[in-house]
Tab-separated table of C-alpha atoms in Angstrom:
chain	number	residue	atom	x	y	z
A	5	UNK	CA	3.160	-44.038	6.345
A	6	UNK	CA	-0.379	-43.955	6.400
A	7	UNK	CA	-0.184	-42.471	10.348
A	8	UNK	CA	1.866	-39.880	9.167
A	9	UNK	CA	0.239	-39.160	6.563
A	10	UNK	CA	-3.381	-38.346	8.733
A	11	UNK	CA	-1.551	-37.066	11.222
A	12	UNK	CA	-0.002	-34.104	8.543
A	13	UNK	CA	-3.551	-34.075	7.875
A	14	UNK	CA	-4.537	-33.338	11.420
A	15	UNK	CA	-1.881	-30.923	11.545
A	16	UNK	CA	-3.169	-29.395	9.039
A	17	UNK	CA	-6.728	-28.732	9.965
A	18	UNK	CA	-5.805	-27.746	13.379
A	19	UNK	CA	-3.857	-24.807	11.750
A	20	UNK	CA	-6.682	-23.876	9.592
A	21	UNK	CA	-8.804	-23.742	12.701
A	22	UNK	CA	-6.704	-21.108	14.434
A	23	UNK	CA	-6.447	-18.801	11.308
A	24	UNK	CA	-10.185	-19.329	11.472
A	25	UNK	CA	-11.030	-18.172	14.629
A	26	UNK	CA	-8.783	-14.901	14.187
A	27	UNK	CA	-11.922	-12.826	13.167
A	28	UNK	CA	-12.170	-9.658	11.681
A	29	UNK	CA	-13.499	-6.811	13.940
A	30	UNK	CA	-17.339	-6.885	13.215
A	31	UNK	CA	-17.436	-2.777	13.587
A	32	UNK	CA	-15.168	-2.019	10.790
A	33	UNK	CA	-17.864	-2.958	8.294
A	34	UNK	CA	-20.078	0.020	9.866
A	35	UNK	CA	-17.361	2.830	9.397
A	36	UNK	CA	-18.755	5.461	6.992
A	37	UNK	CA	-15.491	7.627	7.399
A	38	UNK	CA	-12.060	8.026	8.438
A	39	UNK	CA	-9.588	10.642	8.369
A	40	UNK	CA	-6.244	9.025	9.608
A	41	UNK	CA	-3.444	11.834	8.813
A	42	UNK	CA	-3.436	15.299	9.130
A	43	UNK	CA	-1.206	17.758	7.842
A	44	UNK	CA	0.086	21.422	8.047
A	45	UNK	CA	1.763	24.270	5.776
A	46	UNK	CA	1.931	27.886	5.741
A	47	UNK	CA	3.007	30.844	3.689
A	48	UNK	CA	2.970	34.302	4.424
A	49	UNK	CA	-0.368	35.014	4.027
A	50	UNK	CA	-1.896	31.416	3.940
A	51	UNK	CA	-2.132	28.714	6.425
A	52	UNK	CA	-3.573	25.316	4.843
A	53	UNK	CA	-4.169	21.921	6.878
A	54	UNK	CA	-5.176	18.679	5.133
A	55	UNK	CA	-7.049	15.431	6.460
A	56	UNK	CA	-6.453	11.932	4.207
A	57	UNK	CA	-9.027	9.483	5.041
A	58	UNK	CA	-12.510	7.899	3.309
A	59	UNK	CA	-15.592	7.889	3.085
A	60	UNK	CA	-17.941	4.586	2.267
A	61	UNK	CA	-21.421	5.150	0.280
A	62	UNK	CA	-24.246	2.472	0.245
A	63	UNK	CA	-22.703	0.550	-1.893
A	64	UNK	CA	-19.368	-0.204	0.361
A	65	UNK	CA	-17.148	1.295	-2.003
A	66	UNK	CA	-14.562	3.287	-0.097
A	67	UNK	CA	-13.381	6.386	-1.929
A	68	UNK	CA	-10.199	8.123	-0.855
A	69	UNK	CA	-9.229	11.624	-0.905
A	70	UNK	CA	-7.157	14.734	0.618
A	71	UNK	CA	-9.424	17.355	2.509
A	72	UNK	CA	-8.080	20.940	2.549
A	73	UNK	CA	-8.516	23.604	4.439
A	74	UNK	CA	-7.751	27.200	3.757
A	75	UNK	CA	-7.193	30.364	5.716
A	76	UNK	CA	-6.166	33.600	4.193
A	77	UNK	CA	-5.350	37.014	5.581
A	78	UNK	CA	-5.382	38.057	1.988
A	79	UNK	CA	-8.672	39.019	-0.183
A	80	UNK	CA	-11.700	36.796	1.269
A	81	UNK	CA	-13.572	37.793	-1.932
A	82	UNK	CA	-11.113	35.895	-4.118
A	83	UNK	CA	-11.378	32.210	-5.419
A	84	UNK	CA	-8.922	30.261	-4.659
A	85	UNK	CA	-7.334	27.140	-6.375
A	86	UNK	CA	-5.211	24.420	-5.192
A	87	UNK	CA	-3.251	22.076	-7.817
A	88	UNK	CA	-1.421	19.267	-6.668
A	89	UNK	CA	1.318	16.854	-9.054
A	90	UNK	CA	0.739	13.164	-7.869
A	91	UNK	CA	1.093	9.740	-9.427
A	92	UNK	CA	1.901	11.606	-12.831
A	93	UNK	CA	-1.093	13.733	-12.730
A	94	UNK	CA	-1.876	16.882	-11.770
A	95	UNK	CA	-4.785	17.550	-9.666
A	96	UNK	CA	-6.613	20.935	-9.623
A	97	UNK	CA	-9.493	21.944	-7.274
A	98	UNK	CA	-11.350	24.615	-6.142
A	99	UNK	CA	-12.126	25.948	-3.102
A	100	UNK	CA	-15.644	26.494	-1.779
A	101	UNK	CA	-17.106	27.704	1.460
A	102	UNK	CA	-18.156	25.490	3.737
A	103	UNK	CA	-21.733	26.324	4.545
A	104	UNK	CA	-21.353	25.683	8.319
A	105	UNK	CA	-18.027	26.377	9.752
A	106	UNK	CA	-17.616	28.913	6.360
A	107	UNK	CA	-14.268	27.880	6.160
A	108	UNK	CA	-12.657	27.669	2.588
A	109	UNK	CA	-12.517	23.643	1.901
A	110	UNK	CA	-11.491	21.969	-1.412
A	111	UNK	CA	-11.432	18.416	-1.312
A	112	UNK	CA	-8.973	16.090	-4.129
A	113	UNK	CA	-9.642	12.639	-4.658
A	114	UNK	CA	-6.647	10.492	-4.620
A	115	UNK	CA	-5.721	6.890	-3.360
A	116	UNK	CA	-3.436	5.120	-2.267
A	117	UNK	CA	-1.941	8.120	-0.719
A	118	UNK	CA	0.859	7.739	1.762
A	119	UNK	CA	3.228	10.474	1.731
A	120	UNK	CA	4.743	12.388	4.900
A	121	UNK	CA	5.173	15.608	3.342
A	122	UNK	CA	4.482	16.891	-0.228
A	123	UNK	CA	4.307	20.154	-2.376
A	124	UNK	CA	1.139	21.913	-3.672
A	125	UNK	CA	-0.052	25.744	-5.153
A	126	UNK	CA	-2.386	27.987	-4.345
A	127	UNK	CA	-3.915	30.207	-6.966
A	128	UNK	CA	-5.720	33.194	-6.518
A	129	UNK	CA	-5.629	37.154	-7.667
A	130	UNK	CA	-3.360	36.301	-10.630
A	131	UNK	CA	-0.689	34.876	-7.863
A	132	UNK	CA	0.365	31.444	-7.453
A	133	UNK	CA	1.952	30.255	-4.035
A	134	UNK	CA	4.254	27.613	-3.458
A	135	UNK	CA	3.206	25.641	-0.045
A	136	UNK	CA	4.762	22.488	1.319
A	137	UNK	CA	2.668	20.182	3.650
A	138	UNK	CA	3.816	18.328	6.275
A	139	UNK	CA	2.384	15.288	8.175
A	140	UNK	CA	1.988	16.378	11.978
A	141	UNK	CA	0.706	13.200	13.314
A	142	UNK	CA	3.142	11.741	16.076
A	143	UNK	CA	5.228	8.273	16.092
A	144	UNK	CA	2.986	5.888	17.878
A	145	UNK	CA	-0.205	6.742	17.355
A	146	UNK	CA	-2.755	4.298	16.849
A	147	UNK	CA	-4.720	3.877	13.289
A	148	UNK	CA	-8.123	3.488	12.945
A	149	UNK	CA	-8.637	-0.685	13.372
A	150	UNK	CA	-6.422	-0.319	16.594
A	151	UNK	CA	-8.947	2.045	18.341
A	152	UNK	CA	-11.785	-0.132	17.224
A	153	UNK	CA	-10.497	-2.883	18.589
A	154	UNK	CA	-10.072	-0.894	22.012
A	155	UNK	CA	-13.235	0.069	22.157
A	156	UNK	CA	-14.750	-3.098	21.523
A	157	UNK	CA	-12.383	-4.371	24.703
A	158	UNK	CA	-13.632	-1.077	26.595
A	159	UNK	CA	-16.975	-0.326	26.143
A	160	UNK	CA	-18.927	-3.728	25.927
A	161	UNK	CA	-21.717	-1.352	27.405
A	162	UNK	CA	-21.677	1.267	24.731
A	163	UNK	CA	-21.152	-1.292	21.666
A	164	UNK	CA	-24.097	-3.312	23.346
A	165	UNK	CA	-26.286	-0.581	22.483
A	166	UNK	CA	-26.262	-0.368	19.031
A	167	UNK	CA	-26.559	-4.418	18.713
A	168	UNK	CA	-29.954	-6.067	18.424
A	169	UNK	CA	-30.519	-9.507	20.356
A	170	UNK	CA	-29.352	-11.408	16.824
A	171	UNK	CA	-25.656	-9.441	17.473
A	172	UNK	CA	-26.190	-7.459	14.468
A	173	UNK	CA	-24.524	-4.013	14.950
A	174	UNK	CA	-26.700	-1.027	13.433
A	175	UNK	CA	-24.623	2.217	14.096
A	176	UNK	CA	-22.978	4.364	11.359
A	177	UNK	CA	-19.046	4.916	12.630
A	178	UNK	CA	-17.032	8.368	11.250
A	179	UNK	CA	-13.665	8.372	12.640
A	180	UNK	CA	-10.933	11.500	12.565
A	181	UNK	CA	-7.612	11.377	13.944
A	182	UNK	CA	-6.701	15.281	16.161
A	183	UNK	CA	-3.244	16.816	16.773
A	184	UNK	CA	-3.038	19.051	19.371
A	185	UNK	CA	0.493	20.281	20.938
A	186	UNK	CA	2.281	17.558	19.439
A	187	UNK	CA	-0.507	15.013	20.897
A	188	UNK	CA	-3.166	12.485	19.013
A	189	UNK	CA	-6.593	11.895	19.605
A	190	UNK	CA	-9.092	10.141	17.652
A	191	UNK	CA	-13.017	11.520	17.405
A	192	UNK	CA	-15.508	8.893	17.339
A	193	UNK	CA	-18.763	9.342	16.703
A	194	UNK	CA	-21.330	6.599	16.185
A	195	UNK	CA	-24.532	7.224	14.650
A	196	UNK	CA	-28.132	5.476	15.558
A	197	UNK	CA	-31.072	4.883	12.700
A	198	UNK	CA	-32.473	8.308	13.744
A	199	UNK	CA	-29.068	10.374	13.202
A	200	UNK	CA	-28.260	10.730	17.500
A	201	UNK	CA	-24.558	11.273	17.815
A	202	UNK	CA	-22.370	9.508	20.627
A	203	UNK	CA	-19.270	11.275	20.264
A	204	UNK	CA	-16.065	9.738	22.134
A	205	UNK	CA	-12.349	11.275	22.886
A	206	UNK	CA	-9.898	8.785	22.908
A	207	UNK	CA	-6.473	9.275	23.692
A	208	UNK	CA	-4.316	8.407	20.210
A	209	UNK	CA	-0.910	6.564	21.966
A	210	UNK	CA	-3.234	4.356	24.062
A	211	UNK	CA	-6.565	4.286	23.477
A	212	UNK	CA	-7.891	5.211	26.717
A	213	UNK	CA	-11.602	7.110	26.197
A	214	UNK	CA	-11.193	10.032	27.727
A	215	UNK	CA	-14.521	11.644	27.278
A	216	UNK	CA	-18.349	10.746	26.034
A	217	UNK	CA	-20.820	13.267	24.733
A	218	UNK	CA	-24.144	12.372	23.484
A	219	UNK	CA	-25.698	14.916	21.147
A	220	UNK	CA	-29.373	14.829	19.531
């Protein structure tokens, strides 16, 4: 009894060890941002896409929200509003111009978001229009830990760069899944102490890096 007992004991341990060893990837911890789905709708006049994803402040605290983006062939002058029902609350936003690209962006924060397709309106000039968006991103495509994990397999050189001789990794990560013709890619862009952007292309079925461009 007492053999079988230490050797359920053994057994036991031995298990615990393997679960053990099955690490986390160390780079997630150092990704600032992620936008994982994208989506598309239209009207006659409008054309709106939306990003989900997060960002992380200092304090590691992830906060979740829907990104829009508006174009209009209607008055520029106008403000424009989006409202949204979701979770049993209605969400109402917005728009502002983006100071860079001067694109019309309004961004609602939600969690736990995980639809494929959903309904919103767009206010503006005493008009309200109805406009149903619709996840693009293709079957198959890899999320967000996946391609980490690739590139840590892939670019021991690149990942070696950004980690000090105690293997502590120092880069900021910010992460955003492309569609383009029906095909994924992910931008990944990892940022040094004094804000110098490595950007990567990586193919979004298989990982594969398919370009590198460093900008200062």
């Amino acid at each position: 009894m007492k053999k079988f007992v230490l050797f359920l004991s053994f057994l036991l341990i031995f298990s615990l060890s393997l679960f053990g060893c099955k690490k986390a990837n160390p780079l997630l911890e150092h990704v600032v941002e992620v936008k994982s789905n994208v989506y598309f709708g239209s009207s006659e006049n409008l054309s709106l896409t939306a990003h989900y994803g997060f960002t992380k402040e200092q304090d590691s605290i992830e906060q979740y929200a829907l990104t829009f983006k508006l174009k209009s062939d209607a008055d520029c002058r106008a403000e424009y509003t989006i409202k949204m029902d979701y979770d049993g609350k209605t969400l109402v936003k917005r728009f502002s111009q983006n100071p860079v690209s001067h694109s019309l962006v309004a961004v609602v924060e939600v969690e736990n978001f995980s639809l494929q397709e959903f309904d919103v309106k767009i206010l503006y000039s005493g008009e309200t229009i109805d406009i149903k968006l619709c996840s693009i991103l293709p079957k198959n495509t890899l999320d967000y830990t996946a391609v980490l994990s690739t590139l840590q397999k892939s670019q021991p050189s690149l990942i070696s760069r950004y980690t000090d001789q105690n293997q502590n990794f120092s880069a900021k990560i910010r992460m955003r899944v492309i569609v383009k013709e029906q095909k994924s890619y992910w931008y990944v862009g990892f940022i040094d102490s004094d804000e110098n952007l490595k950007a990567l292309l990586v193919d979004g079925f298989s990982g594969e890096v398919l370009a590198i461009r460093e900008i200062l």
